[in-house]
Amino acid sequence: METFTQITSQIIPLLVNNIDTDQIIPARYLKAIDKNSVAEGLFADWRYLPDGSPNPEFVLNNQLYTGAQILLAGNNFGSGSSREHAPWALTGCGIRCVISTGFADIFNNNALKNGLLPLTITETQFIQLLTKLQEDPFTKVTINLKDQTVLIDGEVEFSFEINAFAKKCLLSGIDQLDYILSFEEEIIQFEHQQV
Amino acid sequence: MKNSRSEPLTLLDKIWNEHVVVQESDAPAVLYIDLHLVHEVTSPQAFTGLRERGIKVRRPKRTCATMDHSTPTVNINQPQSLDAMARVQLQQLRDNCAEHGIKLHELGCETHGIVHVIAPEMGLVTPGMTIVCGDSHTATHGAFGCLAFGIGTSEVEHVLASQCLLQNKPKSYEVRVEGELPIGVSAKDIILALIARIGTEGGTGHVFEYTGSTIRALNMEERMTICNMSIEAGARAGLIAPDETTYAYLKERPNAKQGAAWKEQLARWSTYHSDQDAVYDQHVFIDVTQLQPMVTYGTNPGMGIFINELIPQPLQETNFEKQQTLQKALKYMDLDPDSSIEGHPIDVVFLGSCTNSRISDLRKAAQLLRGQKIAKGVRLKPGEYAISTSNRNFEGRQGKGGRTFLASPLTAAASALSGKITDPRKLMGG
Ligand code: SF4
């Protein structure tokens, strides 16, 4: 898995609550059997017009955000289906961090396994970020995972919480399956007891 | 410690404790998985991962596969009607199952169907198990007193490879439901009412346990409907402790044990309940005597009201974000605030999905329909309205631009007769 230590980028604001995985990637893009070809489906119903051309009003199509790696979304991001295609589509389009006041459980788990940081902030911090973006929509923000801080212009804006194990995995790119398989002995023992 | 003998345990504690293989400090538990259900959409990349590592499926016997997403809803034996990508995906599942010795319930075979409908029907699901599937509605199986939840494709790979998952223990949440259900009100209305009450993120990080006299009085299929939609309230899973209703259902399954073996099993199953005085992390109480048929008006399952209530007015919402969310939803649905939802015209009626496509759902609807035909497997045209017994009304869920009202099979059937949203009680003399 790709490691995550620190990124500096503009923030793409997508201030809608309850963005579900059907919006992140509609079901018709789930027929792929690899991970790489799902990126074109990211937010497809919002990103493209009915004739297939880019919707100029959708924020991701704004040239000024080209290359941005951080998405700021409304509350309860990633609810709905368990499709891991959602984080694949996001990372496939260069997003490395989604900031929200809350994430649905399965999305949160899926993101962490793909080097995508689901960054949960408080409502106050959310408003703080919004205010900064109002002052300068293209302001660059740094996310430092080791220190668990969000910085603007080199100054710490606030710090955030993250589960210690998830942090360790992201920082050093630990593969969770390798971790599980390191307990092979214990698994065998457990299976014996279970009959 | 919750593990000590004297401490009362919740049902969640019991199942959890029995399945922890390893628990290191500062790390999630390595949790053993008894049954892994696999389907074509969320598994191909997981099998590819196994191949890249050169490992085989650890316990093919604990793995069960079906094809239920990229499949035709009509003419199931004519997969040539599918597009090329869907066909490749189905073939991939066949190849993967053959390579790893996994039983596949093939298109058109007798046991084929929606994974969450067929697994209980085949008797694969029994109390106290841990069950996962790369599908969020895996929560359905909690109706049997199992810890059952949806996982992503990386986790599908983990379970295929190790029969284990890394999990942090979820919190417990008691949903107590009391009272006798009024005529025309059903399990679907209970769960829609719960989601409307606590919101689509109300259960995040928790596992619901449904308790109370109303739940006890429900049959297994109704219990599955409720557990199925636990995820729609954000919960990982829903649980219902097994009882006589559960045992009676299981006794009729193919390959159910007999005689002494059955009794032995029953003795074990009957330990799967929360102890008296067990402490839950959260609670909610629902009195169903006041409940009415529910219909959703918006674009998430939490946007539901009684059928005779008015569609909410966004301007009355004081929280700005919520106001915007509501406005956006009503715009998508093209509905007016303060207007009534009852009587709204509909184009399509959908009776189906893993929430409400079980035989008892269809029977209930059939009683009302008296020989009328139901539109089945219909894709909505943009702008059209469907009343649906499914579980999600997200934008575009039933086809791009389609608009979905979620409701119970009874309400859907009543609406099918009149072509507009109809209170089933008016047809039932209730
Ligand atoms: S919601 Fe629909 S697609 Fe998902 S498992 Fe249920 S029936 Fe299948």
XYZ file of C-alpha atoms and ligand atoms in Angstrom:
633
model
C 0.000 0.000 0.000
C 1.139 3.526 -0.758
C 2.317 5.310 2.378
C 0.843 8.549 3.605
C 3.039 10.959 5.518
C 2.351 14.524 4.484
C 0.591 16.263 1.617
C 0.199 19.906 0.655
C -2.582 20.821 -1.716
C -5.551 22.988 -2.483
C -8.887 21.874 -1.122
C -11.732 20.927 -3.442
C -14.960 21.869 -1.670
C -17.899 19.513 -2.194
C -20.181 20.749 0.533
C -22.975 18.227 0.301
C -24.074 16.096 3.263
C -24.561 12.318 3.039
C -22.627 11.815 -0.195
C -23.277 8.110 -0.670
C -21.214 5.610 -2.607
C -23.794 5.585 -5.422
C -22.888 9.243 -6.000
C -19.140 8.637 -5.600
C -19.329 5.882 -8.180
C -22.643 4.850 -9.784
C -23.399 1.142 -10.018
C -22.939 0.986 -13.792
C -19.186 1.534 -13.297
C -18.838 -1.553 -11.078
C -18.505 -4.094 -13.848
C -14.746 -3.664 -14.070
C -12.662 -6.557 -12.814
C -9.569 -4.471 -12.072
C -9.068 -1.431 -9.863
C -7.653 1.000 -12.383
C -10.515 1.484 -14.759
C -13.013 2.822 -12.195
C -11.613 6.368 -11.945
C -13.636 7.587 -14.940
C -16.793 6.820 -12.956
C -15.933 9.152 -10.060
C -19.003 11.316 -9.331
C -20.102 10.462 -12.873
C -23.695 11.692 -12.515
C -22.473 15.055 -11.285
C -19.274 15.300 -13.311
C -20.733 14.703 -16.766
C -23.719 16.168 -18.603
C -26.257 13.788 -20.158
C -24.360 13.923 -23.477
C -21.188 12.736 -21.726
C -19.331 16.043 -21.816
C -17.899 17.512 -18.586
C -20.386 19.523 -16.531
C -18.701 22.943 -16.257
C -20.567 23.660 -13.038
C -19.177 20.694 -11.149
C -16.279 21.638 -8.917
C -14.015 18.767 -9.962
C -14.113 20.079 -13.528
C -12.807 23.471 -12.449
C -9.325 23.767 -14.001
C -8.124 25.773 -11.031
C -8.300 22.620 -8.898
C -6.273 20.482 -11.299
C -3.890 18.336 -9.285
C -5.614 19.012 -5.955
C -5.397 16.050 -3.579
C -7.798 17.017 -0.797
C -11.575 16.877 -0.906
C -13.657 18.684 1.712
C -17.102 17.076 1.963
C -20.264 17.436 4.021
C -21.170 15.182 6.928
C -21.591 11.385 6.712
C -19.423 10.853 3.630
C -19.446 7.426 1.965
C -22.675 5.967 3.285
C -24.470 3.190 1.458
C -22.927 0.317 -0.428
C -19.690 -1.383 0.611
C -18.059 -0.910 -2.801
C -14.324 -0.324 -2.463
C -14.607 1.120 -5.952
C -15.364 4.395 -4.132
C -11.857 4.873 -2.677
C -10.349 3.370 -5.854
C -12.131 5.986 -7.956
C -11.032 8.781 -5.605
C -7.377 7.759 -5.490
C -7.522 7.042 -9.224
C -8.333 10.728 -9.684
C -5.490 11.807 -7.440
C -7.386 12.383 -4.181
C -5.307 11.341 -1.146
C -7.427 12.778 1.654
C -11.120 13.400 2.244
C -12.035 15.756 5.078
C -15.474 15.508 6.673
C -17.174 15.774 10.045
C -18.096 12.101 9.730
C -17.563 9.012 7.576
C -19.646 5.882 7.142
C -17.867 2.887 8.735
C -17.273 0.720 5.687
C -16.019 3.618 3.582
C -13.658 4.584 6.380
C -12.220 1.042 6.492
C -11.975 0.805 2.726
C -10.220 4.170 2.411
C -7.559 3.260 4.967
C -6.679 0.127 3.020
C -5.970 2.192 -0.070
C -3.716 4.888 1.283
C -6.599 7.367 1.311
C -6.837 9.331 4.568
C -10.394 9.850 5.843
C -9.814 12.852 8.071
C -12.555 13.419 10.622
C -12.787 16.938 12.017
C -15.147 18.681 14.403
C -17.879 21.025 13.276
C -15.885 23.994 14.593
C -12.830 22.951 12.607
C -15.029 22.478 9.558
C -16.261 26.056 9.829
C -12.700 27.235 10.455
C -11.575 25.635 7.195
C -14.556 27.042 5.326
C -13.752 30.540 6.543
C -10.177 30.182 5.278
C -11.469 28.994 1.923
C -13.819 31.947 1.710
C -10.854 34.284 2.192
C -8.848 32.451 -0.455
C -10.552 29.598 -2.305
C -7.236 28.258 -3.563
C -5.321 28.393 -0.327
C -2.918 25.491 0.143
C -3.305 23.255 3.140
C -0.779 20.808 4.578
C -1.843 17.616 6.265
C 0.815 16.090 8.471
C -0.152 12.605 9.572
C 2.801 12.018 11.918
C 1.945 15.071 14.033
C -1.789 14.752 13.281
C -1.985 18.401 12.289
C -3.547 20.551 9.576
C -1.404 23.561 8.623
C -2.061 26.650 6.562
C 0.927 28.814 5.522
C 3.136 26.709 7.780
C 1.045 27.492 10.857
C -0.867 24.802 12.697
C -4.599 25.411 12.286
C -5.688 22.459 14.381
C -4.837 18.867 15.221
C -6.993 15.835 14.464
C -7.657 12.402 15.905
C -6.890 9.127 14.199
C -6.891 5.539 15.390
C -3.310 4.553 16.336
C -3.239 1.359 14.284
C -4.647 3.058 11.190
C -2.010 5.762 11.527
C 0.777 3.213 11.842
C -0.434 1.367 8.730
C -0.677 4.552 6.655
C 2.698 5.921 7.761
C 4.641 2.771 7.033
C 2.379 1.276 4.352
C 1.779 -1.851 6.468
C -0.277 -4.407 4.634
C -3.097 -5.599 6.871
C -3.226 -9.048 5.317
C 0.460 -9.577 6.097
C -0.335 -8.581 9.665
C -3.190 -11.115 9.906
C -1.142 -13.870 8.279
C 1.634 -13.348 10.835
C -0.784 -15.043 13.282
C -1.039 -18.238 11.236
C -0.289 -20.369 14.327
C -3.031 -18.761 16.365
C -5.538 -19.146 13.536
C -4.771 -22.863 13.238
C -5.169 -23.250 16.988
C -8.450 -21.380 16.942
C -9.797 -23.597 14.166
C -8.889 -26.707 16.170
C -10.775 -25.477 19.205
C -13.799 -24.508 17.146
C -14.318 -28.069 15.893
C -13.682 -6.152 32.457
C -16.628 -7.228 30.355
C -15.055 -10.671 30.048
C -15.318 -11.680 33.685
C -17.992 -14.215 34.440
C -20.123 -12.134 36.741
C -20.425 -9.195 34.359
C -23.614 -9.335 32.256
C -22.822 -9.485 28.525
C -24.683 -8.238 25.480
C -25.339 -10.569 22.568
C -22.664 -8.648 20.667
C -20.114 -9.266 23.472
C -20.828 -12.984 23.414
C -20.426 -13.490 19.680
C -17.436 -11.163 19.586
C -15.590 -12.878 22.452
C -16.070 -16.289 20.879
C -14.425 -15.186 17.638
C -11.390 -13.194 18.728
C -8.290 -15.082 17.567
C -5.746 -12.483 18.648
C -6.056 -9.136 20.349
C -2.858 -7.140 20.551
C -2.931 -3.871 22.408
C -3.096 -0.847 20.085
C -4.386 -2.968 17.235
C -7.791 -4.181 16.100
C -8.776 -7.755 16.951
C -8.115 -10.573 14.514
C -11.668 -11.885 14.248
C -12.534 -15.346 12.912
C -15.215 -15.483 10.213
C -17.492 -18.528 10.075
C -19.175 -17.858 6.743
C -18.050 -15.778 3.790
C -20.570 -14.988 1.063
C -19.080 -13.936 -2.251
C -20.591 -12.292 -5.322
C -19.256 -11.192 -8.673
C -18.982 -7.419 -8.200
C -16.844 -7.077 -5.082
C -14.670 -10.187 -5.452
C -12.645 -10.153 -8.711
C -9.936 -7.788 -7.453
C -9.687 -9.848 -4.233
C -9.020 -13.071 -6.133
C -6.476 -11.216 -8.258
C -4.786 -10.160 -5.013
C -4.577 -13.781 -3.870
C -3.079 -14.809 -7.182
C -0.460 -12.075 -6.944
C 0.537 -13.354 -3.501
C 0.402 -16.958 -4.632
C -2.063 -18.056 -1.954
C -5.156 -20.206 -2.068
C -8.508 -19.685 -0.380
C -7.996 -20.892 3.189
C -11.415 -22.454 3.830
C -13.359 -22.994 0.595
C -16.023 -24.840 2.625
C -16.743 -21.710 4.613
C -17.102 -19.731 1.396
C -20.254 -19.621 -0.705
C -20.629 -17.777 -4.001
C -23.536 -16.549 -6.086
C -24.075 -14.125 -8.961
C -26.651 -11.530 -8.120
C -25.640 -8.023 -9.173
C -24.478 -7.871 -12.802
C -27.162 -10.366 -13.750
C -30.287 -10.031 -15.858
C -33.562 -9.585 -13.968
C -35.548 -11.041 -16.832
C -34.614 -14.050 -19.011
C -32.074 -15.232 -16.506
C -31.006 -18.054 -18.810
C -30.035 -15.671 -21.559
C -26.906 -13.957 -20.301
C -26.186 -13.013 -23.895
C -28.531 -10.105 -23.165
C -25.799 -8.716 -20.872
C -23.085 -6.388 -22.016
C -19.557 -7.647 -22.517
C -18.170 -6.333 -19.233
C -20.883 -7.970 -17.154
C -20.317 -11.249 -18.941
C -16.586 -11.088 -18.270
C -17.320 -10.408 -14.598
C -19.611 -13.443 -14.298
C -17.102 -15.674 -16.081
C -14.381 -14.418 -13.773
C -16.394 -15.573 -10.740
C -16.917 -19.002 -12.326
C -13.188 -19.322 -12.987
C -12.247 -18.134 -9.511
C -14.641 -20.549 -7.821
C -13.427 -23.454 -9.935
C -9.791 -22.635 -9.224
C -10.331 -22.467 -5.455
C -12.963 -25.169 -4.970
C -15.744 -22.798 -3.907
C -19.387 -23.812 -4.306
C -21.056 -21.470 -6.792
C -24.821 -21.055 -7.045
C -24.891 -20.562 -10.796
C -27.348 -18.428 -12.763
C -30.602 -20.236 -13.231
C -29.861 -23.127 -10.818
C -32.463 -23.870 -8.179
C -30.595 -22.225 -5.333
C -29.560 -19.173 -7.341
C -30.739 -15.786 -6.109
C -29.911 -12.662 -4.149
C -27.159 -13.640 -1.735
C -29.011 -12.354 1.342
C -32.172 -14.192 0.379
C -30.671 -17.573 -0.505
C -28.131 -18.020 2.308
C -30.806 -18.173 5.054
C -33.104 -20.219 2.797
C -30.395 -22.848 2.393
C -29.864 -23.010 6.158
C -26.293 -21.706 5.980
C -27.000 -19.064 8.608
C -27.312 -20.122 12.259
C -27.167 -18.261 15.599
C -23.845 -17.138 17.004
C -21.965 -17.089 13.696
C -19.812 -14.364 12.234
C -20.768 -13.750 8.594
C -19.344 -11.310 6.072
C -19.920 -10.461 2.429
C -18.653 -7.715 0.148
C -22.086 -6.150 0.350
C -23.455 -3.723 2.892
C -26.783 -5.541 3.261
C -25.046 -8.511 4.849
C -26.591 -7.074 8.010
C -29.708 -9.036 6.952
C -28.385 -12.226 8.567
C -28.313 -10.610 11.994
C -31.975 -11.650 12.160
C -30.668 -15.088 13.187
C -28.527 -13.781 16.018
C -25.366 -13.630 13.886
C -22.805 -10.886 13.747
C -23.095 -10.218 10.012
C -21.682 -7.213 8.238
C -20.581 -5.855 4.882
C -16.921 -5.501 3.945
C -14.881 -3.977 1.141
C -12.911 -5.864 -1.466
C -9.570 -5.695 0.420
C -11.326 -7.336 3.322
C -12.834 -9.943 1.000
C -9.239 -10.774 0.096
C -8.264 -10.931 3.793
C -11.037 -13.403 4.563
C -10.361 -15.536 1.477
C -6.705 -15.739 2.474
C -6.950 -16.105 6.250
C -10.626 -16.656 7.188
C -10.042 -13.647 9.479
C -10.570 -9.910 9.522
C -9.022 -7.047 11.438
C -11.814 -5.357 13.332
C -12.257 -2.840 16.091
C -15.081 -3.868 18.342
C -18.212 -1.881 17.509
C -20.344 -0.340 20.238
C -23.728 -1.757 21.158
C -27.017 0.031 20.576
C -30.334 -1.306 21.839
C -33.324 -0.551 19.632
C -36.270 -1.480 21.811
C -39.539 -1.843 19.909
C -42.711 -2.360 21.920
C -46.428 -2.677 21.224
C -48.739 -4.426 18.795
C -48.359 -3.362 15.159
C -51.471 -1.578 13.881
C -53.193 -2.982 10.780
C -51.455 -1.944 7.557
C -48.176 -1.211 9.351
C -45.275 -3.646 8.936
C -41.610 -4.347 9.612
C -40.518 -2.013 6.825
C -42.367 0.856 8.499
C -40.563 0.154 11.787
C -37.121 0.389 10.216
C -38.012 3.452 8.116
C -39.310 5.104 11.300
C -36.078 4.276 13.140
C -33.928 5.771 10.380
C -36.127 8.872 10.166
C -35.697 9.252 13.917
C -31.942 8.784 14.383
C -30.748 9.736 10.875
C -28.619 7.935 8.307
C -25.522 8.297 10.469
C -27.245 7.712 13.819
C -25.856 4.187 14.192
C -22.305 4.803 12.927
C -19.759 2.716 14.850
C -22.502 0.624 16.460
C -24.263 -2.678 16.120
C -28.008 -2.520 16.718
C -29.719 -5.139 18.811
C -33.468 -5.099 18.223
C -35.388 -6.124 21.332
C -38.914 -5.856 22.679
C -42.326 -7.452 22.247
C -42.870 -6.213 18.681
C -39.648 -7.823 17.456
C -40.487 -11.091 19.219
C -43.823 -11.181 17.402
C -42.256 -10.799 13.929
C -41.523 -13.778 11.675
C -37.992 -14.398 10.358
C -38.566 -12.664 7.069
C -39.822 -9.524 8.759
C -36.821 -9.627 11.083
C -34.543 -9.862 8.051
C -36.177 -6.779 6.542
C -35.382 -4.831 9.696
C -31.795 -6.058 10.073
C -31.185 -5.518 6.343
C -31.697 -1.786 6.651
C -29.604 -1.328 9.822
C -26.863 -0.130 7.492
C -29.187 2.612 6.246
C -29.006 4.080 9.751
C -25.213 3.848 9.606
C -24.893 0.760 11.846
C -22.398 -1.982 10.970
C -24.927 -4.690 11.711
C -28.270 -5.494 13.281
C -28.845 -8.343 15.712
C -31.921 -10.151 16.964
C -31.528 -12.832 19.620
C -32.761 -16.248 18.428
C -35.992 -17.676 19.872
C -38.656 -20.267 19.050
C -39.470 -18.430 15.801
C -35.822 -18.710 14.729
C -35.575 -22.396 15.652
C -38.807 -23.244 13.833
C -37.441 -21.583 10.663
C -34.101 -23.395 10.969
C -35.742 -26.755 11.605
C -37.318 -26.585 8.156
C -34.081 -25.870 6.298
C -32.457 -28.458 4.059
C -29.844 -30.435 6.007
C -31.166 -29.328 9.411
C -29.819 -31.608 12.135
C -32.120 -34.168 13.736
C -32.612 -35.794 17.112
C -29.864 -35.466 19.696
C -27.665 -33.375 17.417
C -30.503 -30.876 16.928
C -31.092 -30.680 20.697
C -27.431 -30.122 21.352
C -27.422 -27.334 18.825
C -30.527 -25.763 20.365
C -28.891 -25.722 23.787
C -25.965 -23.785 22.355
C -28.111 -21.424 20.321
C -30.225 -20.519 23.337
C -27.174 -18.942 25.008
C -27.121 -16.225 22.350
C -29.059 -13.451 24.015
C -28.073 -10.382 25.998
C -27.923 -11.095 29.731
C -30.398 -9.359 31.949
C -28.896 -6.050 33.065
C -26.413 -6.062 30.208
C -25.366 -2.498 29.490
C -25.613 -1.085 25.980
C -23.652 1.956 24.845
C -26.811 3.566 23.431
C -30.581 3.149 23.444
C -33.637 4.164 21.509
C -37.251 3.228 22.176
C -39.983 2.950 19.567
C -43.655 2.603 20.452
C -45.320 1.083 17.397
C -48.873 1.604 18.558
C -48.492 5.165 17.247
C -46.801 4.098 14.018
C -48.335 4.621 10.566
C -47.213 3.526 7.091
C -43.982 5.354 6.225
C -42.923 6.824 2.867
C -39.655 8.556 2.044
C -39.844 11.863 0.217
C -36.125 12.544 -0.224
C -32.855 11.070 -1.433
C -31.733 9.202 1.633
C -33.626 6.599 3.649
C -33.745 8.903 6.669
C -36.028 11.334 4.856
C -39.230 9.542 5.743
C -42.632 10.607 7.059
C -46.005 9.089 7.909
C -48.017 8.667 4.719
C -50.560 11.258 5.865
C -47.973 13.866 6.890
C -46.905 16.819 4.752
C -43.538 17.025 3.009
C -41.267 19.110 5.270
C -40.516 22.753 4.605
C -36.732 23.384 4.290
C -37.148 26.965 5.471
C -38.189 25.652 8.862
C -34.861 23.882 9.245
C -32.588 26.046 11.403
C -29.351 24.208 10.626
C -28.081 25.686 7.340
C -26.435 22.525 6.044
C -29.527 20.438 6.761
C -31.654 23.053 5.064
C -29.500 22.808 1.940
C -29.543 19.023 1.980
C -33.326 19.053 2.204
C -33.667 21.634 -0.554
C -31.409 19.639 -2.837
C -33.392 16.460 -2.138
C -36.761 18.070 -2.843
C -35.374 19.572 -6.026
C -34.149 16.168 -7.196
C -37.504 14.620 -6.307
C -39.370 17.615 -7.740
C -41.651 17.786 -4.715
C -43.175 20.862 -3.090
C -42.683 21.572 0.608
C -45.873 21.436 2.697
C -47.665 19.345 0.073
C -49.025 15.907 0.865
C -47.160 12.797 -0.223
C -50.251 10.627 -0.226
C -51.805 10.738 -3.679
C -48.574 11.598 -5.503
C -48.619 9.881 -8.920
C -46.169 7.060 -9.571
C -44.976 5.481 -12.803
C -43.433 2.251 -11.581
C -43.904 -0.076 -8.636
C -40.888 -2.144 -7.618
C -41.439 -5.105 -5.317
C -38.079 -6.648 -4.727
C -34.481 -6.431 -3.489
C -32.858 -8.115 -0.530
C -35.028 -6.027 1.788
C -38.484 -7.117 0.730
C -38.492 -9.806 -1.935
C -39.148 -12.777 0.283
C -42.156 -14.922 -0.303
C -44.083 -13.469 2.639
C -43.579 -9.954 1.243
C -44.906 -11.004 -2.104
C -47.861 -12.771 -0.472
C -48.765 -9.694 1.534
C -48.686 -7.602 -1.588
C -50.570 -10.231 -3.571
C -53.421 -10.231 -1.084
C -53.955 -6.585 -1.869
C -53.338 -6.879 -5.575
C -55.884 -9.596 -6.363
C -54.462 -10.738 -9.665
C -53.106 -7.449 -10.961
C -49.709 -7.336 -12.655
C -46.675 -5.753 -11.053
C -43.948 -3.979 -12.993
C -40.793 -5.958 -12.280
C -37.144 -5.218 -13.025
C -38.043 -1.923 -14.609
C -35.419 0.762 -15.000
C -36.839 4.168 -14.313
C -36.678 6.750 -17.050
C -35.198 10.060 -15.903
C -37.773 12.053 -13.997
C -40.123 9.148 -13.386
C -41.352 8.170 -9.950
C -41.146 4.694 -8.443
C -42.510 3.404 -5.215
C -40.102 0.722 -4.110
C -39.816 -1.878 -1.362
C -36.024 -1.697 -1.658
C -33.659 -0.033 0.779
C -32.127 2.987 -0.908
C -33.570 6.075 -2.511
C -30.241 7.685 -3.372
C -30.064 9.872 -6.472
C -29.965 7.617 -9.509
C -30.153 4.384 -7.481
C -32.847 2.978 -9.777
C -31.373 4.427 -12.934
C -30.094 7.899 -13.715
C -32.559 10.664 -12.866
C -35.107 8.191 -11.457
C -36.982 9.187 -8.306
C -37.683 6.637 -5.604
C -40.182 6.568 -2.750
C -39.331 3.833 -0.236
C -42.244 2.096 1.429
C -43.497 -1.262 2.660
C -44.782 -4.001 0.324
C -48.315 -3.203 1.505
C -48.040 0.481 0.687
C -46.376 -0.336 -2.649
C -49.131 -2.780 -3.552
C -51.885 -0.352 -2.574
C -50.177 2.296 -4.692
C -49.903 -0.094 -7.630
C -53.667 -0.370 -7.709
C -54.330 3.343 -7.892
C -51.193 4.636 -9.632
C -50.528 7.061 -6.803
C -49.154 6.806 -3.298
C -51.915 5.150 -1.333
C -52.408 4.373 2.331
C -52.888 0.581 2.467
C -55.134 0.926 5.524
C -57.788 2.464 3.320
C -57.995 -0.807 1.397
C -57.881 -2.995 4.471
C -60.738 -1.614 6.452
C -58.209 -0.529 9.106
S -29.657 -3.713 -2.250
Fe -30.134 -4.567 -4.222
S -28.113 -4.873 -5.132
Fe -27.770 -4.641 -2.935
S -27.769 -6.737 -2.133
Fe -29.853 -5.901 -1.957
S -30.867 -6.617 -3.776
Fe -28.695 -6.811 -4.154
